Amino acid sequence: MGVTFESVEYLCSVTRPDIPYTLYVGKDHLLLVPCEVIKVHPKFPSTQDPLPRLRLQISKYWKDTYKSKYGQDPTFTAGEVGFGLEEDEVVVAAVLGGSNCVPNWQFCDLLEGDIDSRMDESTNADIGFGLMKAHLTYTSVP
């Protein structure tokens, strides 16, 4: 089921009650939009002003690497995108379908203006992504 935001159709949106952003999932990009939450996750970096809307894309290097390795352009899917915890930092993460690639963007970097993604490559991307999401849940305040 799709969702429309500012006249653009996205695959879905992802929220958490303790992350002050809604994540809209497009086929070739992610869109972060500030939203209000009652209590912010304790690992979320503090900031005076929320980021404006921010479009996240995989870097040209990783797009080219992915395409040469898997023979297609990387795409995001609705069920494999979310918020997680990586190296004790809150991230936006995704599994690129049919691969072992998990691009992620750390909020501390995003708040400093760095929108470059990092790429985790593991033997099982679904497990790595699941662990990122689980670690975020384990460190939240009840």
PDB file of C-alpha atoms in Angstrom:
ATOM      1  CA  MET A   1       0.000   0.000   0.000  1.00  0.00           C
ATOM      2  CA  GLY A   2       1.446   3.349  -1.021  1.00  0.00           C
ATOM      3  CA  VAL A   3       1.371   6.687   0.716  1.00  0.00           C
ATOM      4  CA  THR A   4       1.318  10.130  -0.882  1.00  0.00           C
ATOM      5  CA  PHE A   5       3.357  12.975   0.535  1.00  0.00           C
ATOM      6  CA  GLU A   6       3.372  16.370  -1.187  1.00  0.00           C
ATOM      7  CA  SER A   7       1.927  14.870  -4.376  1.00  0.00           C
ATOM      8  CA  VAL A   8       4.597  12.160  -4.607  1.00  0.00           C
ATOM      9  CA  GLU A   9       3.691   8.494  -4.218  1.00  0.00           C
ATOM     10  CA  TYR A  10       5.928   6.510  -1.864  1.00  0.00           C
ATOM     11  CA  LEU A  11       5.936   2.781  -1.189  1.00  0.00           C
ATOM     12  CA  CYS A  12       5.200   3.336   2.510  1.00  0.00           C
ATOM     13  CA  SER A  13       6.124   5.408   5.526  1.00  0.00           C
ATOM     14  CA  VAL A  14       7.917   4.232   8.650  1.00  0.00           C
ATOM     15  CA  THR A  15       7.661   5.765  12.105  1.00  0.00           C
ATOM     16  CA  ARG A  16       8.722   4.963  15.654  1.00  0.00           C
ATOM     17  CA  PRO A  17       7.170   6.582  18.721  1.00  0.00           C
ATOM     18  CA  ASP A  18      10.603   7.732  19.922  1.00  0.00           C
ATOM     19  CA  ILE A  19      12.281   8.922  16.688  1.00  0.00           C
ATOM     20  CA  PRO A  20      11.315  12.488  15.667  1.00  0.00           C
ATOM     21  CA  TYR A  21      11.198  11.732  11.925  1.00  0.00           C
ATOM     22  CA  THR A  22       8.900   9.955   9.532  1.00  0.00           C
ATOM     23  CA  LEU A  23      10.689   7.951   6.878  1.00  0.00           C
ATOM     24  CA  TYR A  24       9.045   7.807   3.448  1.00  0.00           C
ATOM     25  CA  VAL A  25      10.248   5.014   1.194  1.00  0.00           C
ATOM     26  CA  GLY A  26      10.668   5.610  -2.531  1.00  0.00           C
ATOM     27  CA  LYS A  27      12.046   3.119  -5.021  1.00  0.00           C
ATOM     28  CA  ASP A  28      15.385   4.917  -5.420  1.00  0.00           C
ATOM     29  CA  HIS A  29      15.495   7.236  -2.384  1.00  0.00           C
ATOM     30  CA  LEU A  30      14.312   7.725   1.181  1.00  0.00           C
ATOM     31  CA  LEU A  31      12.778  10.931   2.492  1.00  0.00           C
ATOM     32  CA  LEU A  32      13.110  11.985   6.149  1.00  0.00           C
ATOM     33  CA  VAL A  33      10.481  14.424   7.402  1.00  0.00           C
ATOM     34  CA  PRO A  34      10.488  15.861  10.944  1.00  0.00           C
ATOM     35  CA  CYS A  35       7.574  14.874  13.163  1.00  0.00           C
ATOM     36  CA  GLU A  36       6.708  15.374  16.813  1.00  0.00           C
ATOM     37  CA  VAL A  37       7.153  12.636  19.376  1.00  0.00           C
ATOM     38  CA  ILE A  38       6.399  12.715  23.081  1.00  0.00           C
ATOM     39  CA  LYS A  39       9.682  11.218  24.258  1.00  0.00           C
ATOM     40  CA  VAL A  40      12.849  10.977  22.140  1.00  0.00           C
ATOM     41  CA  HIS A  41      14.960   7.803  22.181  1.00  0.00           C
ATOM     42  CA  PRO A  42      17.891   8.245  24.621  1.00  0.00           C
ATOM     43  CA  LYS A  43      20.471   7.410  21.910  1.00  0.00           C
ATOM     44  CA  PHE A  44      19.072   9.956  19.454  1.00  0.00           C
ATOM     45  CA  PRO A  45      21.503  12.889  19.084  1.00  0.00           C
ATOM     46  CA  SER A  46      20.258  16.086  20.652  1.00  0.00           C
ATOM     47  CA  THR A  47      19.667  19.073  18.434  1.00  0.00           C
ATOM     48  CA  GLN A  48      18.065  22.464  18.809  1.00  0.00           C
ATOM     49  CA  ASP A  49      16.479  22.470  15.377  1.00  0.00           C
ATOM     50  CA  PRO A  50      15.249  19.410  13.508  1.00  0.00           C
ATOM     51  CA  LEU A  51      16.603  18.730  10.065  1.00  0.00           C
ATOM     52  CA  PRO A  52      14.464  20.001   7.235  1.00  0.00           C
ATOM     53  CA  ARG A  53      13.139  17.365   4.861  1.00  0.00           C
ATOM     54  CA  LEU A  54      16.074  15.337   3.724  1.00  0.00           C
ATOM     55  CA  ARG A  55      16.370  13.080   0.691  1.00  0.00           C
ATOM     56  CA  LEU A  56      18.666  10.112   1.269  1.00  0.00           C
ATOM     57  CA  GLN A  57      20.220   8.248  -1.629  1.00  0.00           C
ATOM     58  CA  ILE A  58      22.966   5.714  -2.025  1.00  0.00           C
ATOM     59  CA  SER A  59      26.221   7.296  -3.167  1.00  0.00           C
ATOM     60  CA  LYS A  60      27.279   7.001  -6.796  1.00  0.00           C
ATOM     61  CA  TYR A  61      30.153   4.738  -5.740  1.00  0.00           C
ATOM     62  CA  TRP A  62      27.802   2.266  -4.018  1.00  0.00           C
ATOM     63  CA  LYS A  63      25.245   2.450  -6.842  1.00  0.00           C
ATOM     64  CA  ASP A  64      27.952   1.565  -9.361  1.00  0.00           C
ATOM     65  CA  THR A  65      29.399  -1.162  -7.117  1.00  0.00           C
ATOM     66  CA  TYR A  66      25.945  -2.656  -6.559  1.00  0.00           C
ATOM     67  CA  LYS A  67      25.081  -2.545 -10.254  1.00  0.00           C
ATOM     68  CA  SER A  68      28.343  -4.232 -11.300  1.00  0.00           C
ATOM     69  CA  LYS A  69      27.922  -6.937  -8.637  1.00  0.00           C
ATOM     70  CA  TYR A  70      24.176  -7.635  -8.955  1.00  0.00           C
ATOM     71  CA  GLY A  71      23.430  -6.503 -12.523  1.00  0.00           C
ATOM     72  CA  GLN A  72      20.677  -4.059 -11.583  1.00  0.00           C
ATOM     73  CA  ASP A  73      20.119  -0.710  -9.937  1.00  0.00           C
ATOM     74  CA  PRO A  74      19.689  -0.785  -6.145  1.00  0.00           C
ATOM     75  CA  THR A  75      16.123  -0.259  -4.971  1.00  0.00           C
ATOM     76  CA  PHE A  76      14.390   0.129  -1.646  1.00  0.00           C
ATOM     77  CA  THR A  77      11.383  -1.997  -0.693  1.00  0.00           C
ATOM     78  CA  ALA A  78       8.636  -1.238   1.785  1.00  0.00           C
ATOM     79  CA  GLY A  79       9.364  -4.011   4.287  1.00  0.00           C
ATOM     80  CA  GLU A  80      13.123  -3.658   4.460  1.00  0.00           C
ATOM     81  CA  VAL A  81      13.616  -0.069   5.625  1.00  0.00           C
ATOM     82  CA  GLY A  82      13.609   1.289   9.145  1.00  0.00           C
ATOM     83  CA  PHE A  83      15.388   2.865  12.079  1.00  0.00           C
ATOM     84  CA  GLY A  84      18.117   1.034  13.929  1.00  0.00           C
ATOM     85  CA  LEU A  85      21.215   1.293  16.074  1.00  0.00           C
ATOM     86  CA  GLU A  86      24.675   0.773  14.563  1.00  0.00           C
ATOM     87  CA  GLU A  87      27.909   1.408  16.455  1.00  0.00           C
ATOM     88  CA  ASP A  88      25.808   2.935  19.253  1.00  0.00           C
ATOM     89  CA  GLU A  89      24.354   5.535  16.846  1.00  0.00           C
ATOM     90  CA  VAL A  90      20.749   5.856  15.662  1.00  0.00           C
ATOM     91  CA  VAL A  91      20.539   5.180  11.929  1.00  0.00           C
ATOM     92  CA  VAL A  92      18.193   4.913   9.011  1.00  0.00           C
ATOM     93  CA  ALA A  93      18.919   1.532   7.425  1.00  0.00           C
ATOM     94  CA  ALA A  94      17.673  -0.628   4.565  1.00  0.00           C
ATOM     95  CA  VAL A  95      18.293  -3.969   2.944  1.00  0.00           C
ATOM     96  CA  LEU A  96      18.814  -3.767  -0.798  1.00  0.00           C
ATOM     97  CA  GLY A  97      16.749  -6.644  -2.154  1.00  0.00           C
ATOM     98  CA  GLY A  98      18.568  -9.693  -3.442  1.00  0.00           C
ATOM     99  CA  SER A  99      21.884  -8.627  -1.934  1.00  0.00           C
ATOM    100  CA  ASN A 100      23.911  -8.661   1.257  1.00  0.00           C
ATOM    101  CA  CYS A 101      24.046  -4.840   1.312  1.00  0.00           C
ATOM    102  CA  VAL A 102      22.648  -2.719   4.135  1.00  0.00           C
ATOM    103  CA  PRO A 103      23.118   1.009   3.495  1.00  0.00           C
ATOM    104  CA  ASN A 104      22.693   3.188   6.558  1.00  0.00           C
ATOM    105  CA  TRP A 105      22.822   6.842   7.487  1.00  0.00           C
ATOM    106  CA  GLN A 106      23.757   7.934  11.021  1.00  0.00           C
ATOM    107  CA  PHE A 107      21.629  10.723  12.441  1.00  0.00           C
ATOM    108  CA  CYS A 108      24.654  12.349  14.102  1.00  0.00           C
ATOM    109  CA  ASP A 109      26.196  12.725  10.614  1.00  0.00           C
ATOM    110  CA  LEU A 110      22.923  13.906   9.067  1.00  0.00           C
ATOM    111  CA  LEU A 111      22.560  16.596  11.737  1.00  0.00           C
ATOM    112  CA  GLU A 112      26.030  17.843  10.790  1.00  0.00           C
ATOM    113  CA  GLY A 113      25.092  18.034   7.093  1.00  0.00           C
ATOM    114  CA  ASP A 114      26.783  14.799   5.973  1.00  0.00           C
ATOM    115  CA  ILE A 115      24.251  12.837   3.914  1.00  0.00           C
ATOM    116  CA  ASP A 116      26.635  10.131   2.690  1.00  0.00           C
ATOM    117  CA  SER A 117      25.563   6.580   3.378  1.00  0.00           C
ATOM    118  CA  ARG A 118      27.657   3.864   4.897  1.00  0.00           C
ATOM    119  CA  MET A 119      27.381   0.340   3.565  1.00  0.00           C
ATOM    120  CA  ASP A 120      27.426  -2.836   5.611  1.00  0.00           C
ATOM    121  CA  GLU A 121      27.997  -6.002   3.643  1.00  0.00           C
ATOM    122  CA  SER A 122      27.378  -9.196   5.562  1.00  0.00           C
ATOM    123  CA  THR A 123      26.677 -12.826   4.856  1.00  0.00           C
ATOM    124  CA  ASN A 124      23.038 -12.301   5.826  1.00  0.00           C
ATOM    125  CA  ALA A 125      21.689  -8.766   5.336  1.00  0.00           C
ATOM    126  CA  ASP A 126      18.299  -9.612   6.849  1.00  0.00           C
ATOM    127  CA  ILE A 127      19.900 -10.693  10.127  1.00  0.00           C
ATOM    128  CA  GLY A 128      22.165  -7.611  10.200  1.00  0.00           C
ATOM    129  CA  PHE A 129      19.198  -5.314   9.554  1.00  0.00           C
ATOM    130  CA  GLY A 130      17.116  -7.143  12.163  1.00  0.00           C
ATOM    131  CA  LEU A 131      19.881  -6.708  14.732  1.00  0.00           C
ATOM    132  CA  MET A 132      20.074  -2.954  14.025  1.00  0.00           C
ATOM    133  CA  LYS A 133      16.332  -2.646  14.655  1.00  0.00           C
ATOM    134  CA  ALA A 134      16.468  -4.876  17.752  1.00  0.00           C
ATOM    135  CA  HIS A 135      19.372  -2.949  19.304  1.00  0.00           C
ATOM    136  CA  LEU A 136      17.387   0.282  18.959  1.00  0.00           C
ATOM    137  CA  THR A 137      14.431  -1.311  20.717  1.00  0.00           C
ATOM    138  CA  TYR A 138      16.588  -2.767  23.511  1.00  0.00           C
ATOM    139  CA  THR A 139      18.103   0.618  24.315  1.00  0.00           C
ATOM    140  CA  SER A 140      14.816   2.529  24.380  1.00  0.00           C
ATOM    141  CA  VAL A 141      13.251   3.734  27.590  1.00  0.00           C
ATOM    142  CA  PRO A 142      10.057   1.819  28.517  1.00  0.00           C
TER     143      PRO A 142
END
